[in-house]
Short mmCIF file of C-alpha atoms (C1' of nucleotides) in Angstrom, two decimals:
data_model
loop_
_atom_site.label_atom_id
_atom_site.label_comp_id
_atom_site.label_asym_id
_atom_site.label_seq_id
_atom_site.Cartn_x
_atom_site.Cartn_y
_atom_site.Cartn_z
CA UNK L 1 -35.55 0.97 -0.78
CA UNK L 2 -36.84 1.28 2.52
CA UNK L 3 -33.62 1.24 4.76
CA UNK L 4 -35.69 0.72 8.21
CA UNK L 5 -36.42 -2.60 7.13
CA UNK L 6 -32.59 -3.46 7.47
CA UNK L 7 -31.57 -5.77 10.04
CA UNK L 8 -27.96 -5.45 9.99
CA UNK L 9 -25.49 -5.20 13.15
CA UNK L 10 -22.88 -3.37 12.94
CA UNK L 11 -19.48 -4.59 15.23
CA UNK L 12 -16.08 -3.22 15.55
CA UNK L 13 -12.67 -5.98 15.98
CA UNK L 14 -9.24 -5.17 17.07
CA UNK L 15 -6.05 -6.91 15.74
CA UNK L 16 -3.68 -5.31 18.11
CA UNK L 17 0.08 -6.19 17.65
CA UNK L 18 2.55 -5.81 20.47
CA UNK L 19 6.33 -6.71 19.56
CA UNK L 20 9.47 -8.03 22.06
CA UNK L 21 12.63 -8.45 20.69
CA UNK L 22 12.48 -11.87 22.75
CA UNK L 23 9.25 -13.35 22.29
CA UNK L 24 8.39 -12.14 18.87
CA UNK L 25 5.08 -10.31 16.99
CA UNK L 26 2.27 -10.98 18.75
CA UNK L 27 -1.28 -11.00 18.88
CA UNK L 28 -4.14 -9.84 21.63
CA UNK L 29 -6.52 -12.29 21.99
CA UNK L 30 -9.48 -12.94 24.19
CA UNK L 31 -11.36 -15.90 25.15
CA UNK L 32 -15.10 -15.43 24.63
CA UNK L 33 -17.44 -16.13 28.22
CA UNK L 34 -20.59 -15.71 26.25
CA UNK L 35 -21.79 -18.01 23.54
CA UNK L 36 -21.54 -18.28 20.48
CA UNK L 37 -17.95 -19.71 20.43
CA UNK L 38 -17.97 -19.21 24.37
CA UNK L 39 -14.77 -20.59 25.91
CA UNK L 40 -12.90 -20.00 22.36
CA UNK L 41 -10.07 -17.28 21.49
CA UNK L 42 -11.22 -14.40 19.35
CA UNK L 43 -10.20 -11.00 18.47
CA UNK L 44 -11.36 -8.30 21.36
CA UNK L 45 -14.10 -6.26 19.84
CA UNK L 46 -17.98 -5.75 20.20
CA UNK L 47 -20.89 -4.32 18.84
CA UNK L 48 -20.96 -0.13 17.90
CA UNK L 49 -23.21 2.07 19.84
CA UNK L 50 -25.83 4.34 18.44
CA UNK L 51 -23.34 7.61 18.83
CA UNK L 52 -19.86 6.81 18.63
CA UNK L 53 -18.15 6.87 15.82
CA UNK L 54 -16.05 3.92 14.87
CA UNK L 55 -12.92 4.47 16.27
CA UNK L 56 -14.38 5.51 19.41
CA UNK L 57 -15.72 1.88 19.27
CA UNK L 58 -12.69 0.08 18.82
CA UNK L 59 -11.64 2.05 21.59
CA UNK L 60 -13.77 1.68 23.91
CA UNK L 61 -13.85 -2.24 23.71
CA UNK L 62 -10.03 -2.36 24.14
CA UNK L 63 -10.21 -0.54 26.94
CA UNK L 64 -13.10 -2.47 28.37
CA UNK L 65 -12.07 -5.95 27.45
CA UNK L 66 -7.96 -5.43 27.80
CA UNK L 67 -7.17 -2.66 29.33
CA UNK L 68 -4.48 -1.77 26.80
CA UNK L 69 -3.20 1.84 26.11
CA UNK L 70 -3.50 1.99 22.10
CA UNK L 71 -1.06 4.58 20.42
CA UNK L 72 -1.37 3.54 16.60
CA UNK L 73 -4.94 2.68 15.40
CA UNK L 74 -5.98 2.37 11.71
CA UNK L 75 -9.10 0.96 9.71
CA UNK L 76 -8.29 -2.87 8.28
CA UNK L 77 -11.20 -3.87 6.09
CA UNK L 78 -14.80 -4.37 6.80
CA UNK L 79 -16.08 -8.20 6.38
CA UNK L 80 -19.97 -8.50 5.74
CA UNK L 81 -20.85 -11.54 4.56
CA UNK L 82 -23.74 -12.83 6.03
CA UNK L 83 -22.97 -15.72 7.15
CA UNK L 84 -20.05 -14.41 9.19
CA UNK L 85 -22.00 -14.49 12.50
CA UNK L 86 -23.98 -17.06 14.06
CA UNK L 87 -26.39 -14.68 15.92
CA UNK L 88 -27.60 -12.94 12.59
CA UNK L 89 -26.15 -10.41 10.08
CA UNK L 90 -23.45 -8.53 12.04
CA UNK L 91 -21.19 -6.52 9.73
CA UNK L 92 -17.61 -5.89 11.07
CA UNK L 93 -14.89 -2.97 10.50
CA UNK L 94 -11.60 -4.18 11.98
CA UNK L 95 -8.85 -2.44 13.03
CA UNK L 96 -5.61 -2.40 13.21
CA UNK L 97 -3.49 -1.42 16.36
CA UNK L 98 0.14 -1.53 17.47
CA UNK L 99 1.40 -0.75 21.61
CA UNK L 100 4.55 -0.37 23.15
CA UNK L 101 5.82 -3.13 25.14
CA UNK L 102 5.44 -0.46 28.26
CA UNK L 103 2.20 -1.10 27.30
CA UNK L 104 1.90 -5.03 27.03
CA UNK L 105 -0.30 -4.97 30.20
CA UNK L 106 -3.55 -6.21 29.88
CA UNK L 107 -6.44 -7.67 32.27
CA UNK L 108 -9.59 -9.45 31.53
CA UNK L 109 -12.89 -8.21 32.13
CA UNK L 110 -16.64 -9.51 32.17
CA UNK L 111 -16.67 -10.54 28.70
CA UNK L 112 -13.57 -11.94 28.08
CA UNK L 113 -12.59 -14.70 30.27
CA UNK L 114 -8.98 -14.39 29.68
CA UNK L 115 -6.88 -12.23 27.40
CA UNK L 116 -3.30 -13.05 26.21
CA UNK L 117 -0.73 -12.64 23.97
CA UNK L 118 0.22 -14.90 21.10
CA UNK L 119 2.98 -15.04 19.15
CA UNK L 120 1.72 -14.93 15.54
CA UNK L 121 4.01 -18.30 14.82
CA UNK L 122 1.57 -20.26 17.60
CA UNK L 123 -1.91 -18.90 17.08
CA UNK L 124 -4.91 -21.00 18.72
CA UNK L 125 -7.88 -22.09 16.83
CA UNK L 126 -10.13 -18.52 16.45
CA UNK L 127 -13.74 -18.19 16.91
CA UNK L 128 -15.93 -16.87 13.60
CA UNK L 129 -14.19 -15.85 10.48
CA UNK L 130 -11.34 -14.21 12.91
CA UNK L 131 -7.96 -16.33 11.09
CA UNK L 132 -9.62 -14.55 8.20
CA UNK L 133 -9.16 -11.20 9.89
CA UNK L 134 -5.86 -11.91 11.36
CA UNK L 135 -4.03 -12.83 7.87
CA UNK L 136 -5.69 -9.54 6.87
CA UNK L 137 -3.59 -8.06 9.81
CA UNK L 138 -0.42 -9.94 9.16
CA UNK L 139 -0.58 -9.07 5.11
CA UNK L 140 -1.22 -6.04 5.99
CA UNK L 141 1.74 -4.90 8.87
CA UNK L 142 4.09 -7.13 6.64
CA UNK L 143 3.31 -5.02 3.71
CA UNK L 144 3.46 -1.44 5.29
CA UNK L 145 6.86 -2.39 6.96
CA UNK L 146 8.29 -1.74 3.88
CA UNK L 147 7.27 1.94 3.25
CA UNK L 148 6.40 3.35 6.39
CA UNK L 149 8.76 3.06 9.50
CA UNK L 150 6.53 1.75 11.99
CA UNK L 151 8.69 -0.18 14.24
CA UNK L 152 8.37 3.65 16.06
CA UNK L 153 5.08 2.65 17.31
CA UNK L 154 5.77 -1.25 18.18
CA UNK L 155 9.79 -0.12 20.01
CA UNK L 156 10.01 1.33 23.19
CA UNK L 157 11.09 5.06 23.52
CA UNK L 158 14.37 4.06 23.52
CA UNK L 159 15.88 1.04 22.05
CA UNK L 160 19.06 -1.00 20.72
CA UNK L 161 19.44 -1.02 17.01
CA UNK L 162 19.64 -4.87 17.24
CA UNK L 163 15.58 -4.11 18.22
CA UNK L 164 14.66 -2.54 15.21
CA UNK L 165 16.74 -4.65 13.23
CA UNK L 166 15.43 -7.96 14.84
CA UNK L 167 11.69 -6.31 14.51
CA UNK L 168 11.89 -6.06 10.53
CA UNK L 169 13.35 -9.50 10.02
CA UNK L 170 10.94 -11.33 11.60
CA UNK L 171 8.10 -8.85 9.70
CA UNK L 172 10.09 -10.08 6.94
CA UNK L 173 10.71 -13.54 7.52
CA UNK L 174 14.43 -13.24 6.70
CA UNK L 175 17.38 -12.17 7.13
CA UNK L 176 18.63 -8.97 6.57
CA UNK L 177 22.33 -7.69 6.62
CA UNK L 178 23.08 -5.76 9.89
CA UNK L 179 25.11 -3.13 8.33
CA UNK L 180 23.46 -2.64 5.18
CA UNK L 181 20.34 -2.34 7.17
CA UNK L 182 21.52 0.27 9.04
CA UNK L 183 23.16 2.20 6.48
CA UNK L 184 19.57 2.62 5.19
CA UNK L 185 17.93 3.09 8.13
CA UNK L 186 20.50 5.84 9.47
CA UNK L 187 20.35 7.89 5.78
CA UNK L 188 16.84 8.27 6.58
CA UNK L 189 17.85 10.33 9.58
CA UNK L 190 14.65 9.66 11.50
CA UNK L 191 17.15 8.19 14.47
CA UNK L 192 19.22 9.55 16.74
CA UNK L 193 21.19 8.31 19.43
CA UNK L 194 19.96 8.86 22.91
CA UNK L 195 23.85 8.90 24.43
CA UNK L 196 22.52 6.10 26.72
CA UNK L 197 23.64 2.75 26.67
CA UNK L 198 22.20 -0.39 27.76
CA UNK L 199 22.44 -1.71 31.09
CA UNK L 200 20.57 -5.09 31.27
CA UNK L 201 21.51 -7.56 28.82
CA UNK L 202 23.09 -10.73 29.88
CA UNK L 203 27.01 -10.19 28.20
CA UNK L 204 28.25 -8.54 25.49
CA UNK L 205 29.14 -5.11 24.77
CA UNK L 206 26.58 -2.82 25.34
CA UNK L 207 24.13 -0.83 22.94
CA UNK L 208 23.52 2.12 22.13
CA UNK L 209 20.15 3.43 22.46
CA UNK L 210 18.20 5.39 19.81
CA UNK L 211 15.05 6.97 19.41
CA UNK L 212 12.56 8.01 16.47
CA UNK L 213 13.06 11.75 15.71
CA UNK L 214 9.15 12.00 14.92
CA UNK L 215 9.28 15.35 13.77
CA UNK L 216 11.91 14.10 11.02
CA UNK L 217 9.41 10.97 10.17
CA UNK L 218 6.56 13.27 9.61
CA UNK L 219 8.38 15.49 7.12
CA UNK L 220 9.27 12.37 5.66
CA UNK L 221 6.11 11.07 5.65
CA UNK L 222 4.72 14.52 3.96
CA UNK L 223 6.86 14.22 1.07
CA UNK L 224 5.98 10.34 0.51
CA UNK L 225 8.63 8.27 2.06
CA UNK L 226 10.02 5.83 -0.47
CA UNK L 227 11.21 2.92 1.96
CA UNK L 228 12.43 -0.35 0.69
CA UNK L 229 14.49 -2.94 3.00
CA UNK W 1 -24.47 -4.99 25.54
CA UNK W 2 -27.33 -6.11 23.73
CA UNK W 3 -27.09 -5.51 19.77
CA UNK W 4 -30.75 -5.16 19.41
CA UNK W 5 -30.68 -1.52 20.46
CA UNK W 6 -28.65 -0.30 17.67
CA UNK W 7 -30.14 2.09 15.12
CA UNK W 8 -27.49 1.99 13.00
CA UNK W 9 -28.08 1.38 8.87
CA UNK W 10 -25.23 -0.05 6.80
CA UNK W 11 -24.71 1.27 3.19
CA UNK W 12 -22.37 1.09 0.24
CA UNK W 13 -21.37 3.63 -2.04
CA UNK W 14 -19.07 3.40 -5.04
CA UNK W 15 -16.23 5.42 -6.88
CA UNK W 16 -15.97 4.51 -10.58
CA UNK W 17 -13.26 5.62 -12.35
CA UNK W 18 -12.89 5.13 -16.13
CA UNK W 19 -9.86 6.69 -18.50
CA UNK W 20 -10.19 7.54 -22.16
CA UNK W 21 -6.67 9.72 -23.01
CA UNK W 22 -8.95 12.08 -24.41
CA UNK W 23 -10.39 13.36 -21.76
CA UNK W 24 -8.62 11.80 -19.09
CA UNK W 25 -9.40 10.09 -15.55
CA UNK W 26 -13.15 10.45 -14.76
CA UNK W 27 -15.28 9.56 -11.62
CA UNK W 28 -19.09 8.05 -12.38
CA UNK W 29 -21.87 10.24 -10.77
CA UNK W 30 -25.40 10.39 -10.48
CA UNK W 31 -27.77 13.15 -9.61
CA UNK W 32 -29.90 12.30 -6.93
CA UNK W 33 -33.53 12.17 -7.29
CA UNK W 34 -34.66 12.23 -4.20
CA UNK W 35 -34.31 13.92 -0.53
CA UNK W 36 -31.38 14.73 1.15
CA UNK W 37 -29.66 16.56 -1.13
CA UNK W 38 -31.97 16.12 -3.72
CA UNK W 39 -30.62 17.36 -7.01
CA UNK W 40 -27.43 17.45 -5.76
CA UNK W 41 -24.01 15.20 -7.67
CA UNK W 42 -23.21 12.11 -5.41
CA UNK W 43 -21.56 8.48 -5.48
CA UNK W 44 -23.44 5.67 -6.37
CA UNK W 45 -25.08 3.48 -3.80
CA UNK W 46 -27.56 2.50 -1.21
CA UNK W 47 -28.62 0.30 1.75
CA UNK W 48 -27.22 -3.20 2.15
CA UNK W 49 -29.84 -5.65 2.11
CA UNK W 50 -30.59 -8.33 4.38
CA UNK W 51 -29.21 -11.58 2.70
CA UNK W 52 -26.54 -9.38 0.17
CA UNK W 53 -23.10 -9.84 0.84
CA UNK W 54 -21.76 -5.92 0.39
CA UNK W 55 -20.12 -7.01 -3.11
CA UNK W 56 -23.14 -8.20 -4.03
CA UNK W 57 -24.69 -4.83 -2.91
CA UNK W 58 -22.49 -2.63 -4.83
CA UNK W 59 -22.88 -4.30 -7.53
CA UNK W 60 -26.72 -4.50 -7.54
CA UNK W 61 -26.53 -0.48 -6.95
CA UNK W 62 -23.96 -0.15 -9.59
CA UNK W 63 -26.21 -1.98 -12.03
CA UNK W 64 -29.84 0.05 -10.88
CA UNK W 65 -28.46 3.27 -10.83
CA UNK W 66 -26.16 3.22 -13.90
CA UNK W 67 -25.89 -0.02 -16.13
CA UNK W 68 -22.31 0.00 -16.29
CA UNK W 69 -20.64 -3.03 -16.41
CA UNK W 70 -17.78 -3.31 -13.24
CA UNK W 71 -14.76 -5.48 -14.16
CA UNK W 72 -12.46 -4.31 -10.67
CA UNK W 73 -14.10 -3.85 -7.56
CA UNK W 74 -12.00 -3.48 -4.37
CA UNK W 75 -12.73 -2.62 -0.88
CA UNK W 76 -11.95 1.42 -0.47
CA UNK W 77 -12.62 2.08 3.58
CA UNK W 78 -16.12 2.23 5.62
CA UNK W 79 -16.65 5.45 7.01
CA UNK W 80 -19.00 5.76 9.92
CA UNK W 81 -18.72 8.93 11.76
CA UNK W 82 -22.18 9.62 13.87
CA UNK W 83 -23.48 12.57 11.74
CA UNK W 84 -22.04 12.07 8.02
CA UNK W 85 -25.78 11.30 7.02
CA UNK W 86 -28.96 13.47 7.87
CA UNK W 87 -31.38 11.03 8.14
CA UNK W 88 -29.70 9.04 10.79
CA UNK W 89 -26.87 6.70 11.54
CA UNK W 90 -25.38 5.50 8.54
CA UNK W 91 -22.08 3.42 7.78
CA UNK W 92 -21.18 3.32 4.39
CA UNK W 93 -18.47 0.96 3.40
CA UNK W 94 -17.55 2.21 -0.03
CA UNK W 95 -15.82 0.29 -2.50
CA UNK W 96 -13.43 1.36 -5.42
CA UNK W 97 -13.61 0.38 -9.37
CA UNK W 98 -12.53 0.75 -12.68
CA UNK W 99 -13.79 0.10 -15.90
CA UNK W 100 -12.69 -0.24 -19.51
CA UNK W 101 -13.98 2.34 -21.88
CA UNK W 102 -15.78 -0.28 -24.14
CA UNK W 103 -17.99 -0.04 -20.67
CA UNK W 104 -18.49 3.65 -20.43
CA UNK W 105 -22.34 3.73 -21.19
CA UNK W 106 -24.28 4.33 -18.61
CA UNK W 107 -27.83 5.41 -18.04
CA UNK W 108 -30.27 6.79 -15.15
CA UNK W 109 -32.63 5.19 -13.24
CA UNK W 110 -35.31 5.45 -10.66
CA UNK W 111 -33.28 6.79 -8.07
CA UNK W 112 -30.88 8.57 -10.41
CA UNK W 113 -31.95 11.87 -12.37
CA UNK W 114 -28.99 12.08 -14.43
CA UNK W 115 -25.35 9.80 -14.70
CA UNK W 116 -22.30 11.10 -15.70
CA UNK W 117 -18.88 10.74 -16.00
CA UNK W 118 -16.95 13.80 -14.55
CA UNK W 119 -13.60 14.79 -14.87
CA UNK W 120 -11.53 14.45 -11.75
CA UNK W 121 -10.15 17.58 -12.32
CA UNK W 122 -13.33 18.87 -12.83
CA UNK W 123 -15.97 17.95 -10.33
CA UNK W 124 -19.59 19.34 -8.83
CA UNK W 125 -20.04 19.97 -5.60
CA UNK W 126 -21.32 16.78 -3.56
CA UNK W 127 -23.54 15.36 -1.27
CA UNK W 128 -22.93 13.76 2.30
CA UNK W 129 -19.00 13.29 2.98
CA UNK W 130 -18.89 12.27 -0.42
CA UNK W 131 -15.81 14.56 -1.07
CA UNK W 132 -14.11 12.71 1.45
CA UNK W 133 -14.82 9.40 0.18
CA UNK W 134 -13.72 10.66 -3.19
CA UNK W 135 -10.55 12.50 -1.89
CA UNK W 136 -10.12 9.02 -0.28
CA UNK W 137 -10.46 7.05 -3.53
CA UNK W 138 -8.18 9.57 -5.71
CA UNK W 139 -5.31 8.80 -3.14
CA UNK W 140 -5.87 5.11 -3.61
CA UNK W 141 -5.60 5.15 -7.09
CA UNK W 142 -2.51 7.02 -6.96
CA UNK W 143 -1.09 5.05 -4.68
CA UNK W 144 -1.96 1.94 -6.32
CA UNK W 145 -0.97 2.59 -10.08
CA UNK W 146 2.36 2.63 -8.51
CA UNK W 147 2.88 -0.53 -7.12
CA UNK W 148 0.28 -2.45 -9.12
CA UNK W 149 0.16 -2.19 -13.67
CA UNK W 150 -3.86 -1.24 -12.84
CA UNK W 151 -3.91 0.13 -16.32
CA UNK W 152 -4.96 -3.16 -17.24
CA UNK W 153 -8.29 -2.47 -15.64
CA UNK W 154 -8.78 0.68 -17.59
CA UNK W 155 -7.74 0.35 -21.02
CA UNK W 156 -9.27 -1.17 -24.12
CA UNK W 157 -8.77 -4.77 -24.53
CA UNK W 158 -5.94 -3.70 -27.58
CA UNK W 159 -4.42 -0.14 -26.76
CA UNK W 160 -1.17 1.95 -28.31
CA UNK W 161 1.23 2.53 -25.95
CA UNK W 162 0.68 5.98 -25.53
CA UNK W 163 -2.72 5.31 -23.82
CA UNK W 164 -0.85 3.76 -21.29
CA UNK W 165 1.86 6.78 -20.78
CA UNK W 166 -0.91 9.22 -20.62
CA UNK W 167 -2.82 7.10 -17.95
CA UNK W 168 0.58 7.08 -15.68
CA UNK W 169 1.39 11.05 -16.46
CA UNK W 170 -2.11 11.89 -15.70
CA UNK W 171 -2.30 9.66 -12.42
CA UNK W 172 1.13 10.71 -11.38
CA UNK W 173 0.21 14.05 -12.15
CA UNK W 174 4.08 14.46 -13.96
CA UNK W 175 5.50 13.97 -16.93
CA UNK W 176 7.60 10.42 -17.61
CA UNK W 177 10.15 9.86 -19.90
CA UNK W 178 9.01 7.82 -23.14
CA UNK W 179 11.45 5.99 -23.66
CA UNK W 180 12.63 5.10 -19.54
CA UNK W 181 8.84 4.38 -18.84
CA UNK W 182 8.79 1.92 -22.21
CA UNK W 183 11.77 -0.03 -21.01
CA UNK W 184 10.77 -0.81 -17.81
CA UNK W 185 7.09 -1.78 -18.51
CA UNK W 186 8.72 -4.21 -21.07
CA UNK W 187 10.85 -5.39 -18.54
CA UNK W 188 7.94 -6.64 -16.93
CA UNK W 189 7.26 -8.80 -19.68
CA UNK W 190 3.45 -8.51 -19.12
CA UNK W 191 3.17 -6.87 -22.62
CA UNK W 192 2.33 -7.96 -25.94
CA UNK W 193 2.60 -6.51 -29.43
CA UNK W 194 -0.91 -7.89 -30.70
CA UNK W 195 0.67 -7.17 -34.10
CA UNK W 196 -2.28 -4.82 -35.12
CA UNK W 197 -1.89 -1.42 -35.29
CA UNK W 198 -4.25 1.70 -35.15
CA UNK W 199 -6.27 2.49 -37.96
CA UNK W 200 -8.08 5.63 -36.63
CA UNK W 201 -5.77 8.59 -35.58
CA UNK W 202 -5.19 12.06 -37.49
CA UNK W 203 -1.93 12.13 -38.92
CA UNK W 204 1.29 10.54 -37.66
CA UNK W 205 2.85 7.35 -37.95
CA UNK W 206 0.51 4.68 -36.96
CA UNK W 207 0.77 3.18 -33.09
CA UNK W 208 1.73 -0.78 -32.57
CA UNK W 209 -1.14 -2.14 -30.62
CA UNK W 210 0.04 -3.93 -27.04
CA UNK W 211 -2.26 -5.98 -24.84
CA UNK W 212 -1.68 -6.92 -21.53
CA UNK W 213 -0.70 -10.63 -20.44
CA UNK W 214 -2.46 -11.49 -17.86
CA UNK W 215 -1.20 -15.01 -16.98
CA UNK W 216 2.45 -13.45 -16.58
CA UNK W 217 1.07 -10.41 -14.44
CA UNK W 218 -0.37 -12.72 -12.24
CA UNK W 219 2.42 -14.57 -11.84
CA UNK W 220 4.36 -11.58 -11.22
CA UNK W 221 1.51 -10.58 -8.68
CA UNK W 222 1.94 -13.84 -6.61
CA UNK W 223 5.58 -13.27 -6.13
CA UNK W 224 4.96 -9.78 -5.21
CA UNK W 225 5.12 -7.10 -7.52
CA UNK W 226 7.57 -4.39 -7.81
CA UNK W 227 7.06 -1.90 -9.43
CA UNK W 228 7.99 2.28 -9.12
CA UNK W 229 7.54 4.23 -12.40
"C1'" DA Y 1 7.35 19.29 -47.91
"C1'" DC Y 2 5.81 19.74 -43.47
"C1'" DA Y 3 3.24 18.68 -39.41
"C1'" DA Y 4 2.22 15.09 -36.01
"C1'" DA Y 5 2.86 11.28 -33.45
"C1'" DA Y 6 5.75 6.82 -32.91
"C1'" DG Y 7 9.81 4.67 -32.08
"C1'" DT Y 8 14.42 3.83 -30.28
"C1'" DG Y 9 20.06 3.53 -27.06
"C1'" DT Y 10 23.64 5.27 -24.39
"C1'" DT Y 11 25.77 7.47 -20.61
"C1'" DC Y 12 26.02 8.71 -15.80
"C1'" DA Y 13 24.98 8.72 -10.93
"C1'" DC Y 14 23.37 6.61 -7.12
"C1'" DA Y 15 21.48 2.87 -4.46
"C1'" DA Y 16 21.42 -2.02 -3.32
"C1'" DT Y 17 24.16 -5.90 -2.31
"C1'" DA Y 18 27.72 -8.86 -0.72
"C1'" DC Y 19 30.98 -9.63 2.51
"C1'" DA Y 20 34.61 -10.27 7.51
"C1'" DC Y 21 36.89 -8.54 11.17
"C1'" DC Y 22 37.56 -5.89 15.64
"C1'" DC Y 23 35.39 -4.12 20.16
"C1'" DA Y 24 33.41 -3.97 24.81
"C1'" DT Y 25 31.54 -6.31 28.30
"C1'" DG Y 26 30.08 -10.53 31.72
"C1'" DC Y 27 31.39 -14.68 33.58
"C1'" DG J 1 40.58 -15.73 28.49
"C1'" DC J 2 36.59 -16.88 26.24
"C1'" DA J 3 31.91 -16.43 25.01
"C1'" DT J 4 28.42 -13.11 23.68
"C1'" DG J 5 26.53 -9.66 21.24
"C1'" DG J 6 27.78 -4.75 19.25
"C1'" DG J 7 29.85 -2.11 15.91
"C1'" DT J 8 31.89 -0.74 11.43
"C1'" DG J 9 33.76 0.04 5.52
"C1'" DT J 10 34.65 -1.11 0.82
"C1'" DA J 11 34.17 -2.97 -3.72
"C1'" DT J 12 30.81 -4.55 -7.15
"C1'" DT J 13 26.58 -4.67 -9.46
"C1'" DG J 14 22.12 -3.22 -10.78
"C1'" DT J 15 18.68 0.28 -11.43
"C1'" DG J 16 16.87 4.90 -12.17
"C1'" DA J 17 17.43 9.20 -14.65
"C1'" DA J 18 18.73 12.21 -18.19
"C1'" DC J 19 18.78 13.11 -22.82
"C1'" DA J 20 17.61 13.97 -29.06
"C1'" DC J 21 17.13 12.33 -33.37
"C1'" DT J 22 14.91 9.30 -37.00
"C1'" DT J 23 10.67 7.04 -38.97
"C1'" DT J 24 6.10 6.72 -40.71
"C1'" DT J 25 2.02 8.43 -41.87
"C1'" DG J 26 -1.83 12.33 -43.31
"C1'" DT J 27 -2.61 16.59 -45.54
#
DNA sequence: ACAAAAGTGTTCACAATACACCCATGC
DNA sequence: GCATGGGTGTATTGTGAACACTTTTGT
């Protein structure tokens, strides 16, 4: 076949998760200024140019329409049907992205009218086949919880254990025993305690902070980490 | 932007693997026929069409260039680097099967000089980042057989449990224990004796033929399948 | 009778689970 | 001094791992 007779576009879309102990997992969202679906949330994203690769796409539109500082970035799944798009055959690889909450901050540009967080428990309607995308997302950080330690790249450099231990039972959607958890987590030895403590906090005794010993979690990681909560 | 300027085509390619305990775990090629790389080993596939849905183009390839008949298709990842194909900007999204031996036959084609099943220990050199894909796909399957009984997907309708060892030994690239491996796949309860045994064989005492329930393994499936070997 | 593959159970070690009380701080 | 969240250990159960001999057939 005769591939120049191919009218196919080719777009890249962003799931990006950000995580606070207080408010939850959430979601990046924009809301579209151009039609179709102008006015409606959607995932950020946009169309791939001639000579970037893919990533450098995602990239590029996050920083364009958000402004956020992506740290963990990995393929999702690629949706083609061809109905998905309004405006013709557009074919979409979506990603998958987790920040920092030092790196929550976000700002709007010229094609997003808006851009906010939502907490995955109070989504808004989405534009195209985007909820499609999104449980995509969820499935997939829900399943990956369980044998990768990721919470390293939605935690803060330093954190209380209650964090990470807050962070995998709402991935999990129940409860999980404190101490048992951090038997587990602590015979992995990819934490270590920072010495600090917390000062904020409203009362209470204060935490301890810890932080991911990366070079630990990649040795780990070589081997094939067997991790099950 | 404006999506009209892209010169970007879209593509599928495919990584069949099919098992016979003979001669193991094998990857479906075909020899291309025409330039780039003419004469060289590669996957299977070619340009999405217009109206296809990309399961419905891998398929259509999968049927053109080699007649087998696809039982498990899942998506694999969409590479898209700027320069992974010579004659321009290509994305392929490449997809993953398997398929039972009673579907082994294959044949060439128009586009295809020559299909064959190769070894994965044992493969040609290929075209385009076709290693890569493959490397890609071998690590999925590995990955996969461990969490999900694929075996179903690869064995004859009626099979003696050894066929099913070998397939985990020779994915897992390690020997199991018989009898440790046999209790826990029972345990699963998504066996059955079909009460037949095998006539063929050489000498030794003849093999119970199992067959795999598929009701209860999808059952088992919706609740979220464990399963380490 | 012997070679070749099939079939089968028990013991041991470790990992997962269940579970409740004391500690340090703010107000 | 009390309310709030942080921190810790032990006993029980379940699961994974190691391990060798007997049975049935073909030649």
């Amino acid at each position: 076949m005769n591939p120049s007779r191919q009218h196919i576009q080719i777009a890249v879309d962003a799931v990006v998760f950000g995580y606070r102990s207080a408010s939850g997992l959430s979601v990046l969202l924009i809301r579209r200024r151009f039609a179709p679906h102008a006015g409606a949330w959607a995932l950020p994203g946009g169309f791939v140019r001639d000579h970037e690769s893919l990533e450098e796409a995602v990239s590029r539109e996050l920083e364009e329409e958000t402004g956020v500082n992506i740290r963990y970035l990995e393929q999702l799944y690629t949706f083609g049907d061809a109905d998905r798009d309004p405006r013709g055959r557009v074919v979409s690889v979506t990603y998958f992205a987790l920040v920092k909450p030092e790196n929550l901050r976000i700002f709007a540009d010229s094609d997003a009218e808006e851009t906010a967080w939502f907490d995955i428990q109070k989504l808004p309607e989405l534009a195209f086949d985007h909820p499609r995308i999104l449980k995509t997302a969820i499935e997939r950080i829900r399943n990956k919880i369980s044998y990768e330690p990721i919470g390293f790249e939605l935690l803060e450099e330093k954190f209380p254990f209650a964090d990470l231990h807050t962070l995998y039972e709402t991935l999990r959607g129940a409860p999980i025993d404190r101490r048992n958890f951090k038997k587990k987590m602590m015979s992995l030895q990819i934490l270590e305690e920072s010495g600090e403590r917390r000062k904020q906090a409203g009362s209470g005794r204060p935490a301890a902070l810890y932080q991911f010993n990366k070079e630990k979690y990649f040795q780990l990681k070589e081997k094939g980490i067997v991790f099950e909560v």
